[in-house]
Tab-separated table of C-alpha atoms in Angstrom:
chain	number	residue	atom	x	y	z
A	224	MET	CA	96.342	145.022	22.591
A	225	THR	CA	96.869	145.017	26.353
A	226	THR	CA	99.901	145.192	28.567
A	227	THR	CA	98.904	142.307	30.797
A	228	ASN	CA	101.256	139.341	31.227
A	229	ARG	CA	104.053	141.262	29.573
A	230	ALA	CA	107.602	140.505	30.610
A	231	PRO	CA	109.369	143.291	32.535
A	232	SER	CA	110.905	145.826	30.152
A	233	GLY	CA	114.025	146.442	32.222
A	234	ARG	CA	113.118	150.129	32.247
A	235	SER	CA	111.896	152.210	35.166
A	236	GLY	CA	109.298	154.916	35.531
A	237	PRO	CA	105.493	155.032	35.477
A	238	LEU	CA	105.358	154.122	31.756
A	239	ALA	CA	107.880	151.275	31.952
A	240	ASN	CA	105.385	148.768	30.546
A	241	ILE	CA	104.313	150.933	27.583
A	242	ARG	CA	105.677	150.389	24.083
A	243	VAL	CA	105.815	153.243	21.596
A	244	ILE	CA	106.690	153.392	17.902
A	245	GLU	CA	107.768	156.831	16.701
A	246	PHE	CA	107.838	157.398	12.965
A	247	ALA	CA	110.777	159.791	12.542
A	248	GLY	CA	109.976	163.472	12.144
A	249	ILE	CA	111.174	166.778	13.531
A	250	GLY	CA	110.173	169.095	16.370
A	251	PRO	CA	107.134	168.261	18.492
A	252	GLY	CA	106.819	164.611	17.433
A	253	PRO	CA	110.306	163.688	18.648
A	254	HIS	CA	109.777	165.876	21.719
A	255	ALA	CA	106.623	163.942	22.615
A	256	ALA	CA	108.462	160.661	22.093
A	257	MET	CA	111.290	161.919	24.305
A	258	LEU	CA	108.855	162.804	27.092
A	259	LEU	CA	107.314	159.323	26.966
A	260	ALA	CA	110.772	157.718	26.973
A	261	ASP	CA	111.827	159.942	29.892
A	262	LEU	CA	108.880	158.529	31.862
A	263	GLY	CA	109.973	154.975	31.149
A	264	ALA	CA	108.199	154.019	27.923
A	265	ASP	CA	110.141	151.779	25.540
A	266	VAL	CA	110.248	153.974	22.440
A	267	ILE	CA	111.411	152.667	19.075
A	268	ARG	CA	112.156	155.324	16.481
A	269	VAL	CA	111.597	154.148	12.913
A	270	GLN	CA	113.664	156.084	10.425
A	271	ARG	CA	115.058	155.722	6.931
A	272	PRO	CA	118.453	154.040	6.507
A	273	GLY	CA	121.466	156.332	6.638
A	274	GLU	CA	120.043	158.866	9.111
A	275	LEU	CA	121.888	157.793	12.259
A	276	PRO	CA	123.929	160.572	13.942
A	277	ASP	CA	127.440	161.337	12.742
A	278	PRO	CA	129.746	159.647	15.289
A	279	ASN	CA	132.039	162.662	15.173
A	280	ARG	CA	129.387	165.207	16.137
A	281	ASN	CA	126.953	165.744	18.995
A	282	ALA	CA	123.606	164.120	18.268
A	283	ASP	CA	120.186	165.749	18.587
A	284	ALA	CA	119.391	165.493	22.301
A	285	LEU	CA	115.650	165.373	21.507
A	286	LEU	CA	116.364	161.804	20.359
A	287	ARG	CA	117.576	160.628	23.732
A	288	GLY	CA	116.302	157.562	25.532
A	289	ARG	CA	115.144	155.329	22.682
A	290	ARG	CA	116.315	152.743	20.195
A	291	VAL	CA	116.308	153.114	16.419
A	292	VAL	CA	115.102	150.754	13.709
A	293	GLU	CA	115.992	151.561	10.121
A	294	ALA	CA	113.291	150.865	7.543
A	295	ASN	CA	112.051	151.940	4.135
A	296	LEU	CA	108.274	151.896	4.473
A	297	LYS	CA	107.917	151.375	0.723
A	298	ASN	CA	109.955	148.176	0.863
A	299	PRO	CA	107.657	145.107	1.360
A	300	SER	CA	110.100	143.330	3.688
A	301	ASP	CA	110.650	146.426	5.843
A	302	ARG	CA	106.905	147.097	5.881
A	303	GLU	CA	106.259	143.635	7.257
A	304	THR	CA	108.932	144.123	9.911
A	305	ILE	CA	107.381	147.358	11.120
A	306	LEU	CA	103.843	145.953	11.059
A	307	ASN	CA	105.059	143.107	13.281
A	308	LEU	CA	106.313	145.678	15.772
A	309	VAL	CA	103.055	147.627	15.541
A	310	ALA	CA	101.195	144.478	16.530
A	311	LYS	CA	103.124	144.470	19.811
A	312	ALA	CA	102.991	148.225	20.498
A	313	ASP	CA	100.700	150.372	22.622
A	314	VAL	CA	101.245	153.724	20.911
A	315	VAL	CA	102.256	155.055	17.505
A	316	ILE	CA	103.363	158.671	16.926
A	317	GLU	CA	103.562	160.338	13.513
A	318	GLY	CA	103.938	163.961	12.478
A	319	PHE	CA	103.287	164.120	8.740
A	320	ARG	CA	100.723	166.105	6.792
A	321	PRO	CA	97.253	164.534	6.643
A	322	GLY	CA	97.079	161.622	4.231
A	323	VAL	CA	100.805	160.836	4.064
A	324	MET	CA	100.652	157.814	6.370
A	325	GLU	CA	97.499	156.550	4.628
A	326	ARG	CA	99.292	156.634	1.270
A	327	LEU	CA	102.111	154.609	2.793
A	328	GLY	CA	99.639	152.065	4.157
A	329	PHE	CA	100.383	153.009	7.768
A	330	GLY	CA	97.329	155.116	8.554
A	331	PRO	CA	95.136	154.491	11.611
A	332	ASP	CA	92.756	152.135	9.796
A	333	ASP	CA	95.666	150.159	8.347
A	334	LEU	CA	97.352	149.681	11.702
A	335	ALA	CA	94.083	148.916	13.501
A	336	GLN	CA	93.897	145.764	11.396
A	337	VAL	CA	97.023	144.416	13.093
A	338	ASN	CA	96.409	145.984	16.526
A	339	GLU	CA	92.879	147.013	17.455
A	340	GLY	CA	94.010	148.419	20.792
A	341	LEU	CA	96.605	150.751	19.242
A	342	ILE	CA	96.666	154.410	20.287
A	343	TYR	CA	97.570	156.416	17.205
A	344	GLY	CA	98.924	159.914	17.932
A	345	ARG	CA	98.929	162.394	15.061
A	346	MET	CA	100.991	165.575	15.508
A	347	THR	CA	100.395	168.431	13.068
A	348	GLY	CA	100.309	172.191	13.052
A	349	TRP	CA	96.899	172.785	11.476
A	350	GLY	CA	95.142	169.535	12.403
A	351	GLN	CA	93.687	166.719	10.322
A	352	ASP	CA	90.970	168.864	8.753
A	353	GLY	CA	90.131	172.498	7.959
A	354	PRO	CA	91.140	174.807	5.090
A	355	ARG	CA	94.820	174.892	6.087
A	356	ALA	CA	95.193	171.214	6.990
A	357	ASN	CA	97.429	170.351	4.018
A	358	LEU	CA	99.490	173.548	4.012
A	359	ALA	CA	103.048	173.879	5.263
A	360	GLY	CA	103.764	175.893	8.382
A	361	HIS	CA	105.922	176.301	11.444
A	362	ASP	CA	105.414	177.278	15.066
A	363	MET	CA	105.154	180.998	14.303
A	364	ASN	CA	102.406	180.424	11.739
A	365	TYR	CA	100.310	178.262	14.038
A	366	ILE	CA	100.369	180.710	16.937
A	367	SER	CA	99.860	183.733	14.684
A	368	LEU	CA	96.202	182.825	14.096
A	369	THR	CA	95.365	182.222	17.762
A	370	GLY	CA	96.021	185.714	19.113
A	371	MET	CA	98.960	184.444	21.156
A	372	LEU	CA	101.726	185.854	18.962
A	373	HIS	CA	99.956	189.221	18.699
A	374	ALA	CA	99.857	189.441	22.505
A	375	ILE	CA	103.589	188.977	23.076
A	376	GLY	CA	105.792	192.045	22.804
A	377	ARG	CA	106.345	195.631	23.857
A	378	PRO	CA	103.985	198.559	23.297
A	379	ASP	CA	104.197	199.986	19.778
A	380	GLU	CA	106.705	197.304	18.756
A	381	LYS	CA	106.300	194.248	16.555
A	382	PRO	CA	105.160	190.935	18.119
A	383	THR	CA	107.979	188.877	19.643
A	384	PRO	CA	108.027	185.138	18.796
A	385	PRO	CA	108.429	183.184	22.091
A	386	LEU	CA	111.007	180.808	20.594
A	387	ASN	CA	108.957	177.727	19.651
A	388	PHE	CA	107.583	177.050	23.108
A	389	VAL	CA	103.946	177.999	22.489
A	390	GLY	CA	103.279	176.184	19.225
A	391	ASP	CA	105.650	173.254	18.782
A	392	PHE	CA	106.097	172.198	22.376
A	393	GLY	CA	103.502	173.800	24.636
A	394	GLY	CA	100.620	173.588	22.188
A	395	GLY	CA	101.979	170.598	20.298
A	396	SER	CA	103.962	167.840	21.959
A	397	MET	CA	102.566	168.473	25.440
A	398	PHE	CA	98.996	168.112	24.186
A	399	LEU	CA	99.910	165.024	22.194
A	400	VAL	CA	101.326	163.444	25.351
A	401	VAL	CA	98.222	164.440	27.331
A	402	GLY	CA	96.086	162.816	24.645
A	403	ILE	CA	98.149	159.637	24.656
A	404	LEU	CA	98.035	159.321	28.443
A	405	ALA	CA	94.278	159.959	28.470
A	406	ALA	CA	93.780	157.325	25.767
A	407	LEU	CA	95.842	154.799	27.731
A	408	VAL	CA	93.600	155.363	30.754
A	409	GLU	CA	90.442	154.999	28.652
A	410	ARG	CA	91.755	151.882	26.915
A	411	ALA	CA	92.163	150.182	30.277
A	412	VAL	CA	88.358	150.387	30.543
A	413	SER	CA	87.210	149.894	26.944
A	414	GLY	CA	90.026	147.773	25.572
A	415	LYS	CA	89.805	149.825	22.382
A	416	GLY	CA	92.351	151.900	20.515
A	417	GLU	CA	92.123	155.611	19.769
A	418	VAL	CA	93.250	158.174	17.183
A	419	ILE	CA	94.488	161.509	18.550
A	420	ASP	CA	94.386	164.654	16.411
A	421	ALA	CA	96.895	166.897	18.208
A	422	ALA	CA	97.067	170.243	16.389
A	423	MET	CA	99.397	172.992	17.523
A	424	VAL	CA	96.852	175.620	16.521
A	425	ASP	CA	94.385	174.040	18.981
A	426	GLY	CA	96.844	173.521	21.813
A	427	ALA	CA	98.239	177.046	21.573
A	428	GLY	CA	94.742	178.407	22.061
A	429	VAL	CA	94.207	176.310	25.168
A	430	LEU	CA	97.553	177.487	26.575
A	431	GLY	CA	96.177	180.999	26.302
A	432	GLN	CA	92.951	180.226	28.138
A	433	MET	CA	93.798	182.536	31.045
A	434	MET	CA	94.286	185.441	28.639
A	435	TRP	CA	90.954	184.616	26.975
A	436	ALA	CA	89.416	184.563	30.453
A	437	PHE	CA	90.957	187.916	31.412
A	438	ARG	CA	89.805	189.388	28.120
A	439	GLY	CA	86.291	188.087	28.681
A	440	THR	CA	86.069	189.939	31.981
A	441	GLY	CA	87.610	193.162	30.665
A	442	LEU	CA	90.992	192.631	32.321
A	443	TRP	CA	93.003	192.198	29.110
A	444	LYS	CA	93.451	194.570	26.201
A	445	ASP	CA	94.468	193.623	22.672
A	446	GLN	CA	97.304	196.153	22.855
A	447	ARG	CA	100.695	194.598	23.570
A	448	GLY	CA	102.691	195.434	26.689
A	449	VAL	CA	99.966	197.196	28.684
A	450	ASN	CA	98.490	194.269	30.613
A	451	LEU	CA	99.259	192.653	33.941
A	452	LEU	CA	101.392	189.762	32.647
A	453	ASP	CA	102.881	191.118	29.411
A	454	THR	CA	105.332	193.591	31.036
A	455	GLY	CA	102.728	196.328	31.161
A	456	ALA	CA	102.801	196.281	34.964
A	457	PRO	CA	106.007	197.643	36.520
A	458	PHE	CA	105.942	194.847	39.089
A	459	TYR	CA	105.933	192.178	36.333
A	460	GLU	CA	108.874	193.252	34.218
A	461	VAL	CA	112.545	192.705	33.496
A	462	TYR	CA	115.075	195.369	34.483
A	463	GLU	CA	118.605	196.035	33.317
A	464	THR	CA	121.349	196.250	35.923
A	465	SER	CA	124.507	198.364	36.009
A	466	ASP	CA	126.564	195.654	34.271
A	467	GLY	CA	124.172	195.246	31.345
A	468	LYS	CA	122.549	192.100	32.751
A	469	TRP	CA	118.957	191.635	33.866
A	470	MET	CA	116.638	190.892	36.775
A	471	ALA	CA	113.145	189.390	36.538
A	472	VAL	CA	110.460	190.939	38.760
A	473	GLY	CA	107.161	189.131	39.347
A	474	ALA	CA	105.908	190.754	42.556
A	475	ILE	CA	102.168	190.732	41.854
A	476	GLU	CA	100.596	190.141	45.272
A	477	PRO	CA	100.672	193.094	47.702
A	478	GLN	CA	102.857	191.354	50.271
A	479	PHE	CA	105.429	190.385	47.658
A	480	TYR	CA	105.341	193.869	46.137
A	481	ALA	CA	105.943	195.368	49.573
A	482	GLU	CA	109.009	193.169	49.954
A	483	LEU	CA	110.257	194.272	46.536
A	484	VAL	CA	109.941	197.934	47.440
A	485	ARG	CA	111.631	197.381	50.812
A	486	LEU	CA	114.633	195.633	49.284
A	487	LEU	CA	114.939	198.304	46.617
A	488	GLU	CA	115.123	200.754	49.557
A	489	LEU	CA	112.325	202.885	48.143
A	490	ASP	CA	109.887	204.971	50.173
A	491	THR	CA	106.451	203.400	49.758
A	492	ASP	CA	104.668	206.628	50.637
A	493	ALA	CA	106.539	208.496	47.894
A	494	LEU	CA	105.675	205.972	45.178
A	495	PRO	CA	102.564	205.797	43.002
A	496	HIS	CA	100.158	203.143	44.245
A	497	GLN	CA	100.948	199.682	42.910
A	498	LEU	CA	97.623	199.339	41.072
A	499	ASP	CA	97.340	202.911	39.779
A	500	GLN	CA	97.596	201.944	36.135
A	501	ALA	CA	97.604	205.558	34.974
A	502	ARG	CA	100.961	205.996	36.765
A	503	TRP	CA	102.546	202.658	35.830
A	504	GLY	CA	104.937	204.443	33.470
A	505	GLU	CA	106.156	206.675	36.285
A	506	LEU	CA	106.602	203.750	38.674
A	507	LYS	CA	108.400	201.698	36.050
A	508	GLN	CA	110.923	204.462	35.449
A	509	ILE	CA	111.709	204.553	39.170
A	510	PHE	CA	112.384	200.818	39.074
A	511	VAL	CA	114.500	201.220	35.917
A	512	ASP	CA	116.676	203.842	37.581
A	513	THR	CA	116.982	201.868	40.816
A	514	PHE	CA	118.019	198.582	39.253
A	515	LYS	CA	120.752	200.327	37.301
A	516	THR	CA	122.500	201.281	40.549
A	517	LYS	CA	123.842	197.761	41.166
A	518	THR	CA	125.075	194.762	39.217
A	519	ARG	CA	122.862	191.784	38.599
A	520	ASP	CA	124.737	189.606	41.039
A	521	GLU	CA	124.580	192.294	43.725
A	522	TRP	CA	120.803	192.451	43.301
A	523	ALA	CA	120.608	188.637	43.229
A	524	GLU	CA	122.304	188.497	46.607
A	525	ILE	CA	119.948	191.123	48.034
A	526	PHE	CA	116.834	189.264	46.861
A	527	ASP	CA	118.118	185.757	47.580
A	528	GLY	CA	116.010	183.952	50.190
A	529	THR	CA	113.204	186.528	50.113
A	530	ASP	CA	109.587	186.516	48.918
A	531	ALA	CA	110.043	189.518	46.633
A	532	CYS	CA	109.598	187.274	43.569
A	533	THR	CA	112.694	188.812	42.024
A	534	SER	CA	115.466	186.724	40.499
A	535	PRO	CA	118.489	187.013	38.201
A	536	ILE	CA	118.073	186.209	34.512
A	537	LEU	CA	120.661	183.561	33.655
A	538	ASP	CA	121.856	182.399	30.271
A	539	PHE	CA	122.291	178.757	29.233
A	540	THR	CA	125.908	178.749	30.394
A	541	GLU	CA	125.056	180.105	33.835
A	542	ALA	CA	121.881	178.096	34.522
A	543	PRO	CA	123.566	174.778	35.453
A	544	ASN	CA	125.485	176.558	38.224
A	545	ASP	CA	122.424	178.060	39.890
A	546	PRO	CA	122.357	176.660	43.455
A	547	HIS	CA	118.685	175.664	43.315
A	548	LEU	CA	118.900	173.949	39.928
A	549	ALA	CA	122.133	172.274	40.971
A	550	ALA	CA	120.622	171.020	44.241
A	551	ARG	CA	117.687	169.470	42.390
A	552	GLY	CA	119.786	168.176	39.523
A	553	SER	CA	117.428	169.937	37.111
A	554	LEU	CA	120.063	170.045	34.388
A	555	VAL	CA	122.322	167.159	33.505
A	556	GLU	CA	125.119	166.474	31.045
A	557	ILE	CA	124.480	163.473	28.787
A	558	ASP	CA	127.078	162.477	26.175
A	559	GLY	CA	128.752	165.852	26.603
A	560	VAL	CA	125.554	167.853	26.033
A	561	MET	CA	123.958	169.857	28.867
A	562	GLN	CA	120.182	169.385	28.901
A	563	ALA	CA	117.088	169.170	31.058
A	564	GLN	CA	116.655	166.288	33.488
A	565	VAL	CA	113.475	164.194	33.405
A	566	ALA	CA	110.331	165.916	34.683
A	567	PRO	CA	108.036	165.588	36.532
A	568	ARG	CA	109.305	163.567	39.475
A	569	PHE	CA	107.542	160.712	41.235
A	570	ALA	CA	107.693	159.440	44.801
A	571	ARG	CA	107.294	155.769	43.941
A	572	SER	CA	107.781	155.253	40.198
A	573	GLN	CA	111.361	156.422	39.969
A	574	THR	CA	112.665	157.674	36.648
A	575	VAL	CA	116.339	157.588	35.721
A	576	THR	CA	118.647	159.844	33.757
A	577	PRO	CA	118.033	158.955	30.098
A	578	THR	CA	120.651	157.609	27.740
A	579	GLY	CA	121.893	159.803	24.913
A	580	PRO	CA	120.758	159.436	21.299
A	581	THR	CA	121.662	156.061	19.869
A	582	ARG	CA	124.206	155.902	17.072
A	583	VAL	CA	123.588	152.261	16.154
A	584	ALA	CA	120.447	150.754	14.644
A	585	THR	CA	118.751	147.905	16.532
A	586	ASP	CA	117.889	144.586	14.914
A	587	PRO	CA	114.058	144.533	14.911
A	588	ALA	CA	114.074	140.782	15.517
A	589	SER	CA	115.503	141.404	18.977
A	590	LEU	CA	112.671	143.731	20.011
A	591	TRP	CA	109.739	142.679	22.183
A	592	PRO	CA	110.160	138.900	21.689
A	593	ASP	CA	107.677	138.035	24.461
A	594	SER	CA	104.548	139.200	22.635
């Protein structure tokens, strides 16, 4: 399968000529499909009949930017319809446990018979092999084995799950997309398809490579909340303000730390040295007491436009009104739901604001008629 001599898709973005079939799942699979659609790919989501969004409720915004085909993969007629689409596709995404797609007759070997250039992306938590491969799990389970969950939290407190950023999305969908893009580049040379085993347990470990590197050189301890980037350092911390809100401080480099101290109106000579780890607790308490003398917005105004690497912590309601995010259009309302705009941005291959989740199934016969 190649994309040469293909009629224009009517879409824009660097992936506008790429066709993707997403077998419906939850979490990182749909997120990966969304990212590809955001970048212009024509993504068709295949799902069972009766699963379209309720017209009276907001739809899952992870499903934005693609069309839906309803199909029962156990029905011979529907199977043939989907196989015909596979023959015209560049990429397939599935997120089931190992062996499920093979039992349905839609595994990589099955689909290679109708499209030898197909890139087959498999999204799982544990991977396609290993002792846990066929076990259930969620984000927290996948990152718990990698050391990442253990590292996140305060001293002498339980580990703090970082929402599902590290496993599902950072270690999962992002690595699946990287694999798909790499396979598309390689296919342009070889003309051959590829199967991608994207496991969250693998990706989460790679996300933590800097911590592994620090640990390897003696700069990271296995104790939570005592290291440079885990709130152990007083200059990389969050501080409560007088109104019960919070400021984020990330003043690591000496010049940025000096600016922080100046704007806090503290006497540098009277403070413990920035890198005197034995006195970090003392320095942190000074910062705690100082930040509580003003409201968050008062501190935000003081630090605005400076290199002190200090910023207000906003909630989801406040974020769209931040002047910087607003100027860039980083957040956008689609179908009444506030959400993130497409990223990254391109100078030449312009992306557009995606459409909201579709509420109407598409007739498969109308899809990709030129191939």
